[in-house]
mmCIF file of C-alpha atoms and ligand atoms in Angstrom:
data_model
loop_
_atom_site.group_PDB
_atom_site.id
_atom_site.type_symbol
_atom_site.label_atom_id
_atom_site.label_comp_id
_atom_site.label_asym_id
_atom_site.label_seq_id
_atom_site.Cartn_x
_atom_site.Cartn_y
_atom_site.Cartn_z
ATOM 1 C CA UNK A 1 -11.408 -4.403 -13.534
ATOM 2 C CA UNK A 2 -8.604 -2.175 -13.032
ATOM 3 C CA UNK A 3 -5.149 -3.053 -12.083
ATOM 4 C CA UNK A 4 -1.882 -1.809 -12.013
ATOM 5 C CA UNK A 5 1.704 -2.809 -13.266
ATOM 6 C CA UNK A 6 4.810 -1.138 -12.356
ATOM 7 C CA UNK A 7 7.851 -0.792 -14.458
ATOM 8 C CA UNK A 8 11.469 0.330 -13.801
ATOM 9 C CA UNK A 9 11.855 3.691 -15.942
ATOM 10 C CA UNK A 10 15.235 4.659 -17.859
ATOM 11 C CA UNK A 11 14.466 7.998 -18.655
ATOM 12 C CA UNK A 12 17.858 9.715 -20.951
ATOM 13 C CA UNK A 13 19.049 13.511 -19.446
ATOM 14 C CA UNK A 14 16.794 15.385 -21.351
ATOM 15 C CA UNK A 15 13.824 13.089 -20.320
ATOM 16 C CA UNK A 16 14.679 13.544 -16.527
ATOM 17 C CA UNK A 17 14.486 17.040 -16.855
ATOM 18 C CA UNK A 18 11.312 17.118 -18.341
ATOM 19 C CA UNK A 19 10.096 14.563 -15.403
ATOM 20 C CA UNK A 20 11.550 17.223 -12.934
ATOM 21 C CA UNK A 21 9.619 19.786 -14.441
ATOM 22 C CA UNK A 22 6.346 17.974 -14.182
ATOM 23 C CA UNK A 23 6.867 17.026 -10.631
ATOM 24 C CA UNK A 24 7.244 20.519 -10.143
ATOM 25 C CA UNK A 25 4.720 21.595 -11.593
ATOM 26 C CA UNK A 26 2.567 19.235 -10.094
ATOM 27 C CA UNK A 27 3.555 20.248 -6.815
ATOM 28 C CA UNK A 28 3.681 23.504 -7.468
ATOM 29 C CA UNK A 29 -0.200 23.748 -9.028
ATOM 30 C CA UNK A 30 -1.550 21.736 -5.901
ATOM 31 C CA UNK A 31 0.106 24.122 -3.186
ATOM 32 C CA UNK A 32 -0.696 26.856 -4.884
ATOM 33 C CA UNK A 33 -4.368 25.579 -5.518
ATOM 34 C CA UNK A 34 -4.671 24.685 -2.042
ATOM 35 C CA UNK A 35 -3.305 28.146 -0.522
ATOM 36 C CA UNK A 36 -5.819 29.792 -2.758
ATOM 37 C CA UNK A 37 -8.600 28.053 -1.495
ATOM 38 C CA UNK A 38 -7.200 28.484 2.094
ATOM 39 C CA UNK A 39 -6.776 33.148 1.797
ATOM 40 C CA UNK A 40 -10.388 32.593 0.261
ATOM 41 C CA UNK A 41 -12.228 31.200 2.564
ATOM 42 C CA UNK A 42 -10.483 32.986 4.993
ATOM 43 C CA UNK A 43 -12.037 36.015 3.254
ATOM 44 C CA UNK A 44 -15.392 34.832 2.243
ATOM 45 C CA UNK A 45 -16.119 31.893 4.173
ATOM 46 C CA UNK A 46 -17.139 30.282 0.464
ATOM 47 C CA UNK A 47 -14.968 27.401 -1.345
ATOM 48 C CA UNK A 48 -12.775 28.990 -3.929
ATOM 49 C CA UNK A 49 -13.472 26.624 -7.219
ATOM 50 C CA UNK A 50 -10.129 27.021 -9.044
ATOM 51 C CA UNK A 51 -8.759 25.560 -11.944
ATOM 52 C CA UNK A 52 -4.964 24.893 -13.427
ATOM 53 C CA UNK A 53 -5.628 27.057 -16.309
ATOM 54 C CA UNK A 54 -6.239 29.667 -14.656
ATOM 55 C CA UNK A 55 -2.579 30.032 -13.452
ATOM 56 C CA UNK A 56 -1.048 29.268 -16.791
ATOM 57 C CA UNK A 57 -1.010 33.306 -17.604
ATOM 58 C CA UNK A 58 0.460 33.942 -14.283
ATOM 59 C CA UNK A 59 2.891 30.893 -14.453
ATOM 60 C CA UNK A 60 3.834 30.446 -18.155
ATOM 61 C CA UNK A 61 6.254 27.462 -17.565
ATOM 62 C CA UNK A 62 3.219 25.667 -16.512
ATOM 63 C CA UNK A 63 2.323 25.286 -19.982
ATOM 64 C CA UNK A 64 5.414 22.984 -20.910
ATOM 65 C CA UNK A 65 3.869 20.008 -18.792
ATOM 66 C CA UNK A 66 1.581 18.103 -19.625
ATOM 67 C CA UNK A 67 -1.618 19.505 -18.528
ATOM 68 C CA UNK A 68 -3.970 16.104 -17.384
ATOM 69 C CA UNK A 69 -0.437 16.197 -15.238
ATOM 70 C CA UNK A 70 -1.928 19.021 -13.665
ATOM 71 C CA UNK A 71 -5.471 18.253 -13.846
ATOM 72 C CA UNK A 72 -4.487 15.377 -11.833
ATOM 73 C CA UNK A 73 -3.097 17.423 -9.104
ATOM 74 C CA UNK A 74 -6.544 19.296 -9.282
ATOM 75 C CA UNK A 75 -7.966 15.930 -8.955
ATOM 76 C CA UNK A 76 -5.996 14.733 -5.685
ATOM 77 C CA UNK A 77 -6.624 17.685 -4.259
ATOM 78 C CA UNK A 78 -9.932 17.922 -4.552
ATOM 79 C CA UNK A 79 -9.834 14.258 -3.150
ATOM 80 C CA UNK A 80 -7.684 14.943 0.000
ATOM 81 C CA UNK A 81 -10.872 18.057 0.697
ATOM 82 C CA UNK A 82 -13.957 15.399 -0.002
ATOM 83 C CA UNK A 83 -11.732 13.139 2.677
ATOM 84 C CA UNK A 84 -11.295 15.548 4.968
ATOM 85 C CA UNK A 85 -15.229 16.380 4.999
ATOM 86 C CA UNK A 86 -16.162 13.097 4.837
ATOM 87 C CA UNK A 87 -13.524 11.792 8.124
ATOM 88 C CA UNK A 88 -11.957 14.899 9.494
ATOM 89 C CA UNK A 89 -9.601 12.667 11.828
ATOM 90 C CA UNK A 90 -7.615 12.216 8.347
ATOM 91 C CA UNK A 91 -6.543 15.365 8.698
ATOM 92 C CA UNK A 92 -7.201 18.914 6.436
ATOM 93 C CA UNK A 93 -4.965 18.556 2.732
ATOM 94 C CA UNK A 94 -1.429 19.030 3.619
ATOM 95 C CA UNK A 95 0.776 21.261 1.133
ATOM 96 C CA UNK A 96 3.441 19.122 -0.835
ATOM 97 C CA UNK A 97 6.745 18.882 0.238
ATOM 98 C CA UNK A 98 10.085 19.548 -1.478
ATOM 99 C CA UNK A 99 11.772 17.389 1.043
ATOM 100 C CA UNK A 100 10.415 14.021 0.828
ATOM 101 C CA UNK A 101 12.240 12.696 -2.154
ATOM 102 C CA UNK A 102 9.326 10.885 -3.036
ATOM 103 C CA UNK A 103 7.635 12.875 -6.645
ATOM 104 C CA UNK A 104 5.710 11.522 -8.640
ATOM 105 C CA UNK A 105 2.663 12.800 -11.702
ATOM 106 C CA UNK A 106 0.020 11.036 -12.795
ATOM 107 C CA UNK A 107 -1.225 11.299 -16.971
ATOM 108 C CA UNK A 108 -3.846 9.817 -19.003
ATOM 109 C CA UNK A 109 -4.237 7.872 -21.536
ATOM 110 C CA UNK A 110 -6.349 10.334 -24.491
ATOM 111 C CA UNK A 111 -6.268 8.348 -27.877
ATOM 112 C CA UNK A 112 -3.945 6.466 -27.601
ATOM 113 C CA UNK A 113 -1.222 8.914 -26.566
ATOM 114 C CA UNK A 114 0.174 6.414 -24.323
ATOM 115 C CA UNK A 115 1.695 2.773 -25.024
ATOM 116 C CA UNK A 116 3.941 0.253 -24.258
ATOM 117 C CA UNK A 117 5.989 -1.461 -26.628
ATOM 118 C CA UNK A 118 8.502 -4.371 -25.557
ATOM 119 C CA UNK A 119 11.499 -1.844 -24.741
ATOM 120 C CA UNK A 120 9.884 1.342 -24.537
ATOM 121 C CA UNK A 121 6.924 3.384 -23.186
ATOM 122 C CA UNK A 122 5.036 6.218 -24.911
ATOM 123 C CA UNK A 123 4.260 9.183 -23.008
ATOM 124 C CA UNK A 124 2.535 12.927 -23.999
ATOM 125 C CA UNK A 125 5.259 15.148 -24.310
ATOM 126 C CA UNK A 126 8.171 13.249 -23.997
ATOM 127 C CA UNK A 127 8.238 10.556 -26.455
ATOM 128 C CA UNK A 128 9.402 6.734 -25.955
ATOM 129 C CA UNK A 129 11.143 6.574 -22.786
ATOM 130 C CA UNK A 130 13.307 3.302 -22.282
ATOM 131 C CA UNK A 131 11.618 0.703 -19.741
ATOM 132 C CA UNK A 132 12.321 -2.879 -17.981
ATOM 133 C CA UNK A 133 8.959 -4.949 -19.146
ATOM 134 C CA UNK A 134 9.449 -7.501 -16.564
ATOM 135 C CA UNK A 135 5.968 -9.047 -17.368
ATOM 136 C CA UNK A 136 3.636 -8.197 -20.255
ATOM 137 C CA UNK A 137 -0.710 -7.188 -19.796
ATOM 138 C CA UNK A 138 -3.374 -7.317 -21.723
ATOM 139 C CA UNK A 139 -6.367 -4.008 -21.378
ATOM 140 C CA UNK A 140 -6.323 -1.177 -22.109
ATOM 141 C CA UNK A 141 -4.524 1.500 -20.406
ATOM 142 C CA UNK A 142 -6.467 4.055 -18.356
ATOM 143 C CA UNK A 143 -3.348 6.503 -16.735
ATOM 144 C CA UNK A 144 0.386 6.012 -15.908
ATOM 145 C CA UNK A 145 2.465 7.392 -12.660
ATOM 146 C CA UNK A 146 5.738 8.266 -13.569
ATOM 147 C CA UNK A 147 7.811 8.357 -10.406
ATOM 148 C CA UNK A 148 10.926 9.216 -8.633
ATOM 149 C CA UNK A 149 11.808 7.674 -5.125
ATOM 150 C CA UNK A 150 14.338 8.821 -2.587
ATOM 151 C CA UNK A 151 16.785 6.083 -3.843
ATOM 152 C CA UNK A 152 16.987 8.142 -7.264
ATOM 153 C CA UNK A 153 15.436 5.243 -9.520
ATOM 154 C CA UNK A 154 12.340 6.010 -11.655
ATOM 155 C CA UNK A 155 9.413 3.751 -12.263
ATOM 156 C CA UNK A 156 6.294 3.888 -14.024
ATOM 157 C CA UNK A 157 2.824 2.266 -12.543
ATOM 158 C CA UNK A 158 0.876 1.331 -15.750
ATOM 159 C CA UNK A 159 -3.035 1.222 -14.471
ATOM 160 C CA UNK A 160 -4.923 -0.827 -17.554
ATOM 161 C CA UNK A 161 -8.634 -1.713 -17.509
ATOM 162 C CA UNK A 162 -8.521 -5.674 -17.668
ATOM 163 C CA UNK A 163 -11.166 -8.347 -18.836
ATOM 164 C CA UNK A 164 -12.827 -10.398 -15.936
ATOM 165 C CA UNK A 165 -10.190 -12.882 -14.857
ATOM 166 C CA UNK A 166 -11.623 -16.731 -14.754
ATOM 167 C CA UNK A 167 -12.408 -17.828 -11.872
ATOM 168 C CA UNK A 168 -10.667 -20.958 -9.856
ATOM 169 C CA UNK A 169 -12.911 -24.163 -9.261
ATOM 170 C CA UNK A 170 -14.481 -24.419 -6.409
ATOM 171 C CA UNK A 171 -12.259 -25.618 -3.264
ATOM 172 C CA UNK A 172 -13.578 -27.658 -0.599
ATOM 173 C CA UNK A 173 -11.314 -25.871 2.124
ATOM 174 C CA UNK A 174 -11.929 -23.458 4.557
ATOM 175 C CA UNK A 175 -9.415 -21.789 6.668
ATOM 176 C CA UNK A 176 -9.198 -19.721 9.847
ATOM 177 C CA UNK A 177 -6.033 -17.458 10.122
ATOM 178 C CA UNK A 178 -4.513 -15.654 13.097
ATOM 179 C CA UNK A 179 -2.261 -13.052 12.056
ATOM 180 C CA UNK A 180 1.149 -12.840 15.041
ATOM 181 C CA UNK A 181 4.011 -11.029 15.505
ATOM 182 C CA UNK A 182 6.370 -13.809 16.012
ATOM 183 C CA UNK A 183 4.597 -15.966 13.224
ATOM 184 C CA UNK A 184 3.615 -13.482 10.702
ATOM 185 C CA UNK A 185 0.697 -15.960 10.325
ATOM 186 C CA UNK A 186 -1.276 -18.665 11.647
ATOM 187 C CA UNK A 187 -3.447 -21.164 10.099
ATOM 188 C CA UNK A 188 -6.247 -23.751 11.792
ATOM 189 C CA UNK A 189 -4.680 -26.259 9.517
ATOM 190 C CA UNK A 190 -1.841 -25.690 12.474
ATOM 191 C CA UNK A 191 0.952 -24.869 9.462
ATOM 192 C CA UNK A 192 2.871 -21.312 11.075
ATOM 193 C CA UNK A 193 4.155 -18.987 8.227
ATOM 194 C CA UNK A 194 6.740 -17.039 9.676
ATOM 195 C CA UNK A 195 8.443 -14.027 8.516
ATOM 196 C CA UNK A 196 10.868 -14.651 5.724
ATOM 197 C CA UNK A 197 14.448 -14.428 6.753
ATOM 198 C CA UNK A 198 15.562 -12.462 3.870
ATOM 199 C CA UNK A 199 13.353 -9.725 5.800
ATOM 200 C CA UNK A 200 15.032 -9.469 8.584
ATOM 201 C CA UNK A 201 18.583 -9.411 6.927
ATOM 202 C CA UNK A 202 17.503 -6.777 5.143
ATOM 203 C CA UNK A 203 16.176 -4.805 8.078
ATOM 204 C CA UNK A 204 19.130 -5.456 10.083
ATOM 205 C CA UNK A 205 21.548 -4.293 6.665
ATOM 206 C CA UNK A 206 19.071 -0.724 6.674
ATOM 207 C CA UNK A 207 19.724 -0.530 10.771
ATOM 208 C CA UNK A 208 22.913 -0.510 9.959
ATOM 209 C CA UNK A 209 22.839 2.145 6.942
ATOM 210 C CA UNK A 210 21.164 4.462 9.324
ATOM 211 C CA UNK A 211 23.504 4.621 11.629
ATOM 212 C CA UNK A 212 25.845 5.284 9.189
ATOM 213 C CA UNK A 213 23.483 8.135 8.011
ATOM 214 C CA UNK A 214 23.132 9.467 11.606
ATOM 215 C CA UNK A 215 26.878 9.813 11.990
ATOM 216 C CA UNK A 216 27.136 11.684 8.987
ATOM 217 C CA UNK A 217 27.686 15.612 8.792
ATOM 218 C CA UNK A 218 24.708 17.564 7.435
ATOM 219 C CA UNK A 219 24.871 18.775 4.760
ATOM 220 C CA UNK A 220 27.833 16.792 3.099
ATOM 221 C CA UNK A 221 27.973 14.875 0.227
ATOM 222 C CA UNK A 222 28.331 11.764 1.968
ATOM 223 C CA UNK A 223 25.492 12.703 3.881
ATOM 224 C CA UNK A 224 23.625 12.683 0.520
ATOM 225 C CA UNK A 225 24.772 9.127 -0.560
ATOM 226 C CA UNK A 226 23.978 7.779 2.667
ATOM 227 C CA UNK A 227 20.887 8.926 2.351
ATOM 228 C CA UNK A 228 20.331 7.273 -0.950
ATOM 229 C CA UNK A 229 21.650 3.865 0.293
ATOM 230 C CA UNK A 230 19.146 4.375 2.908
ATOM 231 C CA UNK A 231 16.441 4.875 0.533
ATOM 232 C CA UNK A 232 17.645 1.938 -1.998
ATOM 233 C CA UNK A 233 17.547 -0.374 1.114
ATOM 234 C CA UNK A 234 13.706 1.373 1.859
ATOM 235 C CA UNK A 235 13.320 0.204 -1.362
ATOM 236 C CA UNK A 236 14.486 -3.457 -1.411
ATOM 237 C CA UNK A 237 12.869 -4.230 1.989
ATOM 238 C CA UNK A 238 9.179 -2.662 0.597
ATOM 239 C CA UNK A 239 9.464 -4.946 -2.539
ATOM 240 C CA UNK A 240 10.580 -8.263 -0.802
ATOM 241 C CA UNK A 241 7.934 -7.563 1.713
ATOM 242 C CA UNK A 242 5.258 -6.937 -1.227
ATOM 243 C CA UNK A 243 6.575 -9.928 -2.649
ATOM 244 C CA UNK A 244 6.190 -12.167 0.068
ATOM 245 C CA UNK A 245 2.504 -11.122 0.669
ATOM 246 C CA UNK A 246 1.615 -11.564 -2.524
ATOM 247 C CA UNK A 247 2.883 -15.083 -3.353
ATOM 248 C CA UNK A 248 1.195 -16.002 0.125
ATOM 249 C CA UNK A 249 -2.186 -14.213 -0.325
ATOM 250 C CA UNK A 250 -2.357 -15.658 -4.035
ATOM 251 C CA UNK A 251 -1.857 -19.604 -2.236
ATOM 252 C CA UNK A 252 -3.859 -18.956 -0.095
ATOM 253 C CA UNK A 253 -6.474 -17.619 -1.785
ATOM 254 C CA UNK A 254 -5.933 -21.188 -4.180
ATOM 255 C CA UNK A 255 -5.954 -23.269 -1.526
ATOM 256 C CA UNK A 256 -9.166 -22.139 0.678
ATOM 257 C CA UNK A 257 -12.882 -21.260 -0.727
ATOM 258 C CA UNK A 258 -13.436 -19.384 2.362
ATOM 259 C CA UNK A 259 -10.696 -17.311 4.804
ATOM 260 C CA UNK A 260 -11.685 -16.517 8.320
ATOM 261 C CA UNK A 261 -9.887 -13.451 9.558
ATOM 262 C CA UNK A 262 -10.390 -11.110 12.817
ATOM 263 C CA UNK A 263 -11.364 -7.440 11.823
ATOM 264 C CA UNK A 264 -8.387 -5.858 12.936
ATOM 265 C CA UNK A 265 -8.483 -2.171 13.720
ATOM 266 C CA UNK A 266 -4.810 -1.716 12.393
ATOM 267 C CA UNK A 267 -5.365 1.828 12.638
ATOM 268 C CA UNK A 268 -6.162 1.863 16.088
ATOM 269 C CA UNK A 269 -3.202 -0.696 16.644
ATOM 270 C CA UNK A 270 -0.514 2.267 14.822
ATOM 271 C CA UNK A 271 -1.724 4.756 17.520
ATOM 272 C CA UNK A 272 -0.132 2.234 20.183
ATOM 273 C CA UNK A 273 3.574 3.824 19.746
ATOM 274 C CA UNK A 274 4.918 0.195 21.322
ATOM 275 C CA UNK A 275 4.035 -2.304 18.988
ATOM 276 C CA UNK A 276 3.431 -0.004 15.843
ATOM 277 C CA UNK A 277 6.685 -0.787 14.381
ATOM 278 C CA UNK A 278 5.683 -4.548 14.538
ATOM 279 C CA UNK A 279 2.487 -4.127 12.943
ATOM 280 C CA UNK A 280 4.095 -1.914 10.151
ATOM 281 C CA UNK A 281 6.687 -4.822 9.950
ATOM 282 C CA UNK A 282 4.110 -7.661 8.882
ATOM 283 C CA UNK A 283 2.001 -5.972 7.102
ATOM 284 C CA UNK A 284 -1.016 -7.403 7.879
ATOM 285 C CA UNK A 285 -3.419 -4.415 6.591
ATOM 286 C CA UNK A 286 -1.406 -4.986 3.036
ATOM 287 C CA UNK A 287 -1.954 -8.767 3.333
ATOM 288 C CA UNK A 288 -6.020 -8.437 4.347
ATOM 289 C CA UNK A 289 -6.268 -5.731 1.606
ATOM 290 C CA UNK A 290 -4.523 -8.592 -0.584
ATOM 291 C CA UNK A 291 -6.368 -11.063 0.417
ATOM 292 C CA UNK A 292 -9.898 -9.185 -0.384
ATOM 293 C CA UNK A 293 -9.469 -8.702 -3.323
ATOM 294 C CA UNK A 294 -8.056 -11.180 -4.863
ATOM 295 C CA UNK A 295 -11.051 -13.230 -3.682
ATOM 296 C CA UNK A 296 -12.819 -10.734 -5.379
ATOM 297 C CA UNK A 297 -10.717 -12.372 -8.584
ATOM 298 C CA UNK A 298 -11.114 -15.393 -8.113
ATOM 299 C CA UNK A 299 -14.858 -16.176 -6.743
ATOM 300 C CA UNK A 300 -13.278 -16.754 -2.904
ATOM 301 C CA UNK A 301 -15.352 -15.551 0.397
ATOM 302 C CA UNK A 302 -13.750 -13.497 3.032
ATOM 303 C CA UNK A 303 -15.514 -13.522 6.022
ATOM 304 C CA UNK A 304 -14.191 -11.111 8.964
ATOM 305 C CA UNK A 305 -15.138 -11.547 12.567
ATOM 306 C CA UNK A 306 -15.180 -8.821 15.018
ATOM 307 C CA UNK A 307 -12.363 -7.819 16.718
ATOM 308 C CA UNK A 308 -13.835 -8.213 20.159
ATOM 309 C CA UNK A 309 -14.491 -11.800 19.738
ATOM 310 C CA UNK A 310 -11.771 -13.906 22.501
ATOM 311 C CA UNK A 311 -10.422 -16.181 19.788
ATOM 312 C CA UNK A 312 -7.096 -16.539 22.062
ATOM 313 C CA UNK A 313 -8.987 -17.427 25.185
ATOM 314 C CA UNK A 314 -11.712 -19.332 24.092
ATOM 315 C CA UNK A 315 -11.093 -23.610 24.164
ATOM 316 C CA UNK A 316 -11.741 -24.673 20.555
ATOM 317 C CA UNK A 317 -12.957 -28.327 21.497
ATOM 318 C CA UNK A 318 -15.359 -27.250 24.390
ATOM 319 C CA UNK A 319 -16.026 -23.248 24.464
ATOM 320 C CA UNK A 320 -14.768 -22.657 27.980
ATOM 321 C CA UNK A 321 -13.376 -19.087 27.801
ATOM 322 C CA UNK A 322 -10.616 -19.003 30.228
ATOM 323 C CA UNK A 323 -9.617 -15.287 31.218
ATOM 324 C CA UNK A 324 -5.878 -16.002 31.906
ATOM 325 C CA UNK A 325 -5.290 -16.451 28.757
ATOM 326 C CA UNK A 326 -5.270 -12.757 28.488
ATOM 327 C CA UNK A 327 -1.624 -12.496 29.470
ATOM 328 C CA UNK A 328 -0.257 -12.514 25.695
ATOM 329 C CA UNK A 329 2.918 -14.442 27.191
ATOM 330 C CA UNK A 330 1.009 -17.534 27.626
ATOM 331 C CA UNK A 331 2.074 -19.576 24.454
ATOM 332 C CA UNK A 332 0.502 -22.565 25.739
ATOM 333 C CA UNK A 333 -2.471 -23.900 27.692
ATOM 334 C CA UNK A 334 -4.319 -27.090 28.961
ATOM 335 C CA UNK A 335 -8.011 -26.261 29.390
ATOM 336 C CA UNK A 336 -9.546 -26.343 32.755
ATOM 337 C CA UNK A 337 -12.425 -27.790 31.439
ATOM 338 C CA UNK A 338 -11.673 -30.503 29.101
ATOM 339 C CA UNK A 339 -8.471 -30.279 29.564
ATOM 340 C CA UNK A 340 -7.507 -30.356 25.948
ATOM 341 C CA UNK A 341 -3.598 -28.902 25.301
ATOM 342 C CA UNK A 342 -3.663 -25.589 23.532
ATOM 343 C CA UNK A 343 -0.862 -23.563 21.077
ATOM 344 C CA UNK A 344 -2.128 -20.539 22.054
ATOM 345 C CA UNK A 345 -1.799 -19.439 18.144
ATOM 346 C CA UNK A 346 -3.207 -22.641 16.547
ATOM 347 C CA UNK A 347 -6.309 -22.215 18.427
ATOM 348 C CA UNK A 348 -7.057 -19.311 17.790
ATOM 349 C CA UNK A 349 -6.889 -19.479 14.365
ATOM 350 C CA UNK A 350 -9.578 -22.650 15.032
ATOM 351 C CA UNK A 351 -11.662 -20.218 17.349
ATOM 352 C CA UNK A 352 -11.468 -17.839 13.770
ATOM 353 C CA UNK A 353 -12.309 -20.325 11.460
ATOM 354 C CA UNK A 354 -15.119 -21.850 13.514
ATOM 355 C CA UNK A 355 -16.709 -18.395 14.581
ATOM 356 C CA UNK A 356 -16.303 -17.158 10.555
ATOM 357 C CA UNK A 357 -18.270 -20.489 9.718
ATOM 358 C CA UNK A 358 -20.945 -19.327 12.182
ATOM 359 C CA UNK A 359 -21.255 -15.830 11.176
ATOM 360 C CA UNK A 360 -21.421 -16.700 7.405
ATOM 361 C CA UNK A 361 -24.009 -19.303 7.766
ATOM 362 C CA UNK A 362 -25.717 -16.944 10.203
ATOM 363 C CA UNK A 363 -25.647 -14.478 7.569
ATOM 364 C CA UNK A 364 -24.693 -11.410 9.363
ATOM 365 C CA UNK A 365 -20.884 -11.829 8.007
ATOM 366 C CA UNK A 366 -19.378 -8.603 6.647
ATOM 367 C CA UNK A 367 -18.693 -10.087 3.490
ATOM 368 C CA UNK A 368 -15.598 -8.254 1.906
HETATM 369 ZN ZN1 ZN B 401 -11.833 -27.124 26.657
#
């Protein structure tokens, strides 16, 4: 099993140059791959099958990075083409930009040219560069991304091969879970999780920041440390976000042998300009992708129901599937038919774990 563990970096002068250069480089031998491969095909209608080393006569500085840097590159690009053939709505391979503030490389691990000691990290080329080891791993260690975000900090992501984690005792619980917008979620145990304050102070704090950054003049060098506050409080708000889903998937995941969810089409969801900032907000794609596999860990089922199914409408004690219920403002409800009072949230999350039960013992669940 792989999995990966991310470091704050302290990289000296010297080292951040070097780190420069490889992002460079990187970015450099991807465009230029990819441009190649565009003029070709323009010409001959064939795919161009090019190589790094064949632009280190050309492009001598090339050959002070590390070259699995670049092979890398070669790598992701050749990744971003299979997707594109594969799903052409994800778009043809974009060329890098400059701009984003966002660089990162990715290196291997080749006989042990790579550690990580208790202060320090190995890497080809560079030497022991100073890191924060906030937790320790065991494995063995497959590739590192060394990166640079817009807020000017550098981390390393530390991908190790581990040993099978145990697997928790079987749990007698089963739960259904509605994922809101008010509530981040919902449980058929009727407990509401809601969004964690700290979230929303930080959002507000970044709101703020970009105003700030709005106001100022282009160009300036105010402009530039607005923009890095900007990007530290990117920052801050992406980790406490990460942070939250994580301690709740891992409960969660404690708690319940099986998790009913509805198959959410997030992507469809992002398309809908409206509520897209909402949906980025929670999370929920992080949480399900969370959830999956962490299950996966830990000998848990996750058993999704289709997104079509009227979990919100439908009466959990009697099955009476009452069509006002479409109006999303209705919060709560006294069936018609048995007349049983409804939170529109908590019974839906029922409705989830009830239909998930079905499916599974049906056997036709899309077991993640
Ligand atoms: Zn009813």
């Amino acid at each position: 099993m792989l999995m990966a563990y991310k470091y704050r970096l302290y990289p000296n002068v010297e080292q951040r140059i070097y780190f420069a250069k490889c992002f460079g480089c990187v970015r450099f031998i991807y465009n230029q791959m990819l441009s190649d491969k565009i003029e070709y095909y323009k010409q001959t209608k064939k795919t161009l099958h090019n190589t790094p080393a064949q632009y280190k006569k050309e492009f001598e500085w090339l050959k002070e990075v590390d070259s699995l840097a670049l092979a890398n590159a070669q790598l992701n690009l050749q990744t971003a083409y299979k997707n594109f053939f594969r799903s052409p709505e994800t778009g043809f391979p974009k060329f890098k930009s400059k701009k984003t503030h966002n660089y990162s490389y990715t290196t291997n691990n080749k006989g042990g040219n790579i550690y990580v000691s208790d202060r320090y990290i190995k890497l080809p080329k560079i030497g022991l560069v100073r890191l924060k080891k906030h937790r320790d791993f065991d494995g063995l260690i497959k590739s590192v991304t060394i990166s640079r975000k817009p807020s000017g900090k550098y981390y390393v992501s530390v991908l190790v091969k581990r040993n099978e984690i145990e697997k928790l005792p079987k749990s007698e619980c089963e739960v259904g879970i509605d994922l809101g917008l008010k509530d981040f979620a919902i449980l058929s145990n009727e407990e509401k999780i809601g969004n964690p304050k700290y979230l929303s102070k930080s959002e507000s704090r970044l709101r703020k920041l970009q105003k700030d950054l709005s106001r100022c003049q282009k160009g300036s060098k105010n402009r530039n440390k607005c923009r890095i506050k900007v990007a530290k409080q990117h920052e801050k708000i992406a980790n406490q976000r990460k942070d939250f889903l994580n301690k709740l998937s891992k409960r969660l995941i404690c708690e319940n042998q099986t998790i009913c969810l509805e198959n959410l089409k997030i992507k469809e969801m992002m398309s809908n300009k409206q509520i897209s900032k909402s949906v980025a907000d929670v999370s929920w794609s992080e949480f399900v992708r969370q959830l999956e596999y962490k299950a996966q860990w830990y000998g848990r089922e996750i058993v999704k129901i289709s997104t079509w199914f009227p979990s919100s409408q439908t009466c959990s004690c009697c099955g009476y599937v009452n069509k006002k219920i479409k109006d999303t403002s209705i919060r709560e409800w006294t069936c018609p038919n048995c007349h049983e009072n409804h939170d529109r949230d908590i019974n839906a999350a029922i409705n989830i774990l009830n239909e998930g039960l079905r499916i599974r013992t049906a056997g036709t669940a899309e077991i993640a």
